[in-house]
C-alpha cells in the first residue's frame, strides 16, 4: 500500500493505521485518492460513514471489476435483495 500511495516512508502508513501519527493533508489526499473516496469520508464525515469497513471494502472491490462482471454481481445482489423483500412481505 505504501508504494501505491507513494508515501515518503513505509512506516508512516503503519503509524496512521495504528493512530500513532496523523497524515499531512497531502498524504491524506493520496490515501483518499487511492481508495476512491473523499477526504470527508476518510475522516469519517462522509455520506458513507454509516457503512462498516467490510462493506465499503467490498464495494470498492466491485467497482474495480470489468463491466460484465460488475453486472453479474449486481444481478446476484438484486436477486438476494428481492428474496429478502419477498420473505419480509410473506411474514
Rosetta silent file (secondary structure, phi, psi, omega in degrees, C-alpha in Angstrom):
SEQUENCE: XXXXXXXXXXXXXXXXXXXXXXXXXXXXXXXXXXXXXXXXXXXXXXXXXXXXXXXXXXXXXXXXXXXXXXXXXXXXXXXXXXXXXXXXXXX
SCORE:     score description
SCORE:     0.000 S_00000001
   1 L     0.000  -39.151 -179.232    0.000    0.000    0.000 S_00000001
   2 H   -60.130  -38.999  178.454    2.825    2.412    0.787 S_00000001
   3 H   -66.088  -40.821  179.414    4.186    2.029   -2.729 S_00000001
   4 H   -60.774  -41.645 -177.249    0.751    2.614   -4.178 S_00000001
   5 H   -84.390  -10.724  179.683    0.353    5.793   -2.157 S_00000001
   6 L    56.029   42.886  177.098    3.956    6.876   -2.787 S_00000001
   7 L   -75.407  151.883 -175.121    4.430    7.893    0.825 S_00000001
   8 L   -62.118  -41.758 -179.674    7.849    9.123    1.791 S_00000001
   9 L  -129.239  136.085 -178.281    8.411    6.395    4.397 S_00000001
  10 H   -63.008  -29.647 -178.564    6.762    2.969    4.538 S_00000001
  11 H   -70.486  -21.027 -179.799    6.443    3.210    8.313 S_00000001
  12 H   -59.662  -44.360 -177.826    4.171    6.257    8.013 S_00000001
  13 H   -61.072  -43.413  178.058    1.231    4.195    6.771 S_00000001
  14 H   -61.105  -41.315  178.770    1.557    1.787    9.686 S_00000001
  15 H   -64.378  -38.811  177.702    1.636    4.716   12.114 S_00000001
  16 H   -63.502  -44.509 -177.192   -1.507    6.164   10.525 S_00000001
  17 H   -63.550  -33.031 -176.819   -3.294    2.823   10.758 S_00000001
  18 L   -96.765    6.466  178.075   -2.417    2.451   14.447 S_00000001
  19 L    71.717   18.325 -179.138   -3.249    6.024   15.407 S_00000001
  20 L   -88.353  -13.641  179.109    0.364    6.814   16.257 S_00000001
  21 L  -152.974  161.062  178.178    0.588    9.646   13.716 S_00000001
  22 L  -116.910  129.456 -178.696   -1.689   11.810   11.627 S_00000001
  23 L   -69.066  152.431  172.945   -1.042   12.159    7.885 S_00000001
  24 L   -66.787  167.063  177.525   -0.467   15.533    6.323 S_00000001
  25 H   -58.954  -40.645 -179.972   -3.239   16.887    4.104 S_00000001
  26 H   -62.534  -44.739  179.310   -1.188   15.867    1.047 S_00000001
  27 H   -67.066  -40.399  178.854   -0.772   12.299    2.326 S_00000001
  28 H   -62.022  -39.798  177.897   -4.435   12.096    3.337 S_00000001
  29 H   -63.041  -42.074  177.980   -5.432   13.210   -0.172 S_00000001
  30 H   -62.611  -41.391  179.403   -3.218   10.487   -1.688 S_00000001
  31 H   -64.678  -46.506  179.123   -4.796    7.875    0.592 S_00000001
  32 H   -60.245  -44.021  178.817   -8.313    9.057   -0.274 S_00000001
  33 H   -62.284  -40.921 -179.244   -7.488    9.025   -3.993 S_00000001
  34 H   -62.424  -34.492 -179.976   -6.030    5.511   -3.747 S_00000001
  35 H   -94.033   -2.791  178.837   -9.263    4.258   -2.188 S_00000001
  36 L    68.470   34.532  179.095  -11.507    6.338   -4.415 S_00000001
  37 L  -125.945  167.399  177.889  -13.117    8.201   -1.519 S_00000001
  38 L   -83.496  164.544  174.502  -13.324   11.831   -0.425 S_00000001
  39 H   -62.996  -37.087  176.689  -11.308   13.333    2.400 S_00000001
  40 H   -56.850  -46.452 -179.925  -14.594   13.762    4.293 S_00000001
  41 H   -63.733  -41.999 -177.454  -15.224   10.057    4.028 S_00000001
  42 H   -58.180  -36.064 -178.875  -11.656    9.235    5.025 S_00000001
  43 L   -95.457   10.811  174.040  -12.066   11.066    8.335 S_00000001
  44 L    85.008   14.892 -179.071  -15.495    9.558    8.964 S_00000001
  45 L  -106.342   -3.153 -175.578  -17.587   12.570    7.996 S_00000001
  46 L   -77.194  171.854 -179.862  -18.726   11.405    4.565 S_00000001
  47 H   -58.389  -36.677 -175.211  -22.100   10.157    3.463 S_00000001
  48 H   -84.678    8.897 -176.909  -20.890    6.562    3.590 S_00000001
  49 H   -63.785  -15.684  179.023  -19.696    6.761    7.212 S_00000001
  50 H   -78.019  -12.761 -179.319  -22.720    4.669    8.230 S_00000001
  51 L   -86.874  144.723  176.593  -21.321    1.646    6.373 S_00000001
  52 L   -75.210  161.318 -174.496  -18.985   -0.772    8.059 S_00000001
  53 H   -59.327  -39.703 -178.859  -15.439   -1.130    6.754 S_00000001
  54 H   -63.165  -40.972  179.165  -16.055   -4.576    5.246 S_00000001
  55 H   -64.244  -46.317 -179.840  -18.994   -3.303    3.191 S_00000001
  56 H   -62.313  -43.200  179.011  -17.043   -0.333    1.884 S_00000001
  57 H   -60.308  -43.293  178.564  -14.062   -2.538    1.006 S_00000001
  58 H   -63.318  -42.790  179.401  -16.323   -4.911   -0.923 S_00000001
  59 H   -63.219  -40.176  177.871  -17.953   -2.043   -2.791 S_00000001
  60 H   -65.166  -37.138  176.933  -14.557   -0.659   -3.745 S_00000001
  61 H   -65.528  -42.076  178.662  -13.539   -4.122   -4.985 S_00000001
  62 H   -61.619  -40.226 -178.874  -16.708   -4.404   -7.067 S_00000001
  63 H   -60.165  -25.078 -178.686  -16.008   -1.001   -8.591 S_00000001
  64 L   -83.109  -12.169 -178.466  -12.705   -2.366   -9.941 S_00000001
  65 L   -69.742  157.563  174.870  -14.364   -5.224  -11.861 S_00000001
  66 L   -70.355  158.864 -173.291  -14.869   -5.087  -15.596 S_00000001
  67 H   -54.350  -38.750 -179.312  -18.404   -4.001  -16.607 S_00000001
  68 H   -66.414  -46.935  178.692  -19.656   -7.513  -17.394 S_00000001
  69 H   -63.722  -38.216  178.827  -18.510   -8.964  -14.075 S_00000001
  70 H   -61.858  -41.481  178.322  -19.911   -5.938  -12.268 S_00000001
  71 H   -64.089  -36.943  177.419  -23.324   -6.543  -13.875 S_00000001
  72 H   -64.036  -43.246  178.529  -23.206  -10.198  -12.744 S_00000001
  73 H   -61.695  -44.456 -179.893  -22.502   -9.116   -9.168 S_00000001
  74 H   -64.508  -37.546  178.859  -25.384   -6.630   -9.308 S_00000001
  75 H   -64.228  -42.609  177.778  -27.732   -9.271  -10.727 S_00000001
  76 H   -65.383  -42.973  178.543  -26.895  -11.645   -7.867 S_00000001
  77 H   -62.086  -43.519  177.452  -27.284   -8.866   -5.327 S_00000001
  78 H   -59.200  -40.349  179.691  -30.640   -7.876   -6.815 S_00000001
  79 H   -64.600  -44.489  177.978  -31.813  -11.487   -6.536 S_00000001
  80 H   -63.432  -42.003 -179.699  -30.834  -11.706   -2.849 S_00000001
  81 H   -66.106  -40.852  177.955  -32.473   -8.365   -2.076 S_00000001
  82 H   -63.423  -41.680  178.629  -35.676   -9.355   -3.888 S_00000001
  83 H   -60.524  -45.224 -179.978  -35.760  -12.655   -1.977 S_00000001
  84 H   -64.452  -39.372  177.952  -35.386  -10.826    1.357 S_00000001
  85 H   -64.468  -42.958  179.424  -38.140   -8.349    0.453 S_00000001
  86 H   -63.159  -43.988  178.752  -40.469  -11.173   -0.557 S_00000001
  87 H   -62.309  -37.778  179.016  -39.772  -13.055    2.675 S_00000001
  88 H   -66.269  -37.270  179.312  -40.488   -9.906    4.691 S_00000001
  89 H   -68.696  -38.748 -175.944  -43.808   -9.444    2.893 S_00000001
  90 H   -77.812   -9.529 -179.386  -44.830  -13.069    3.423 S_00000001
  91 L   -72.669    0.000    0.000  -44.183  -12.996    7.179 S_00000001
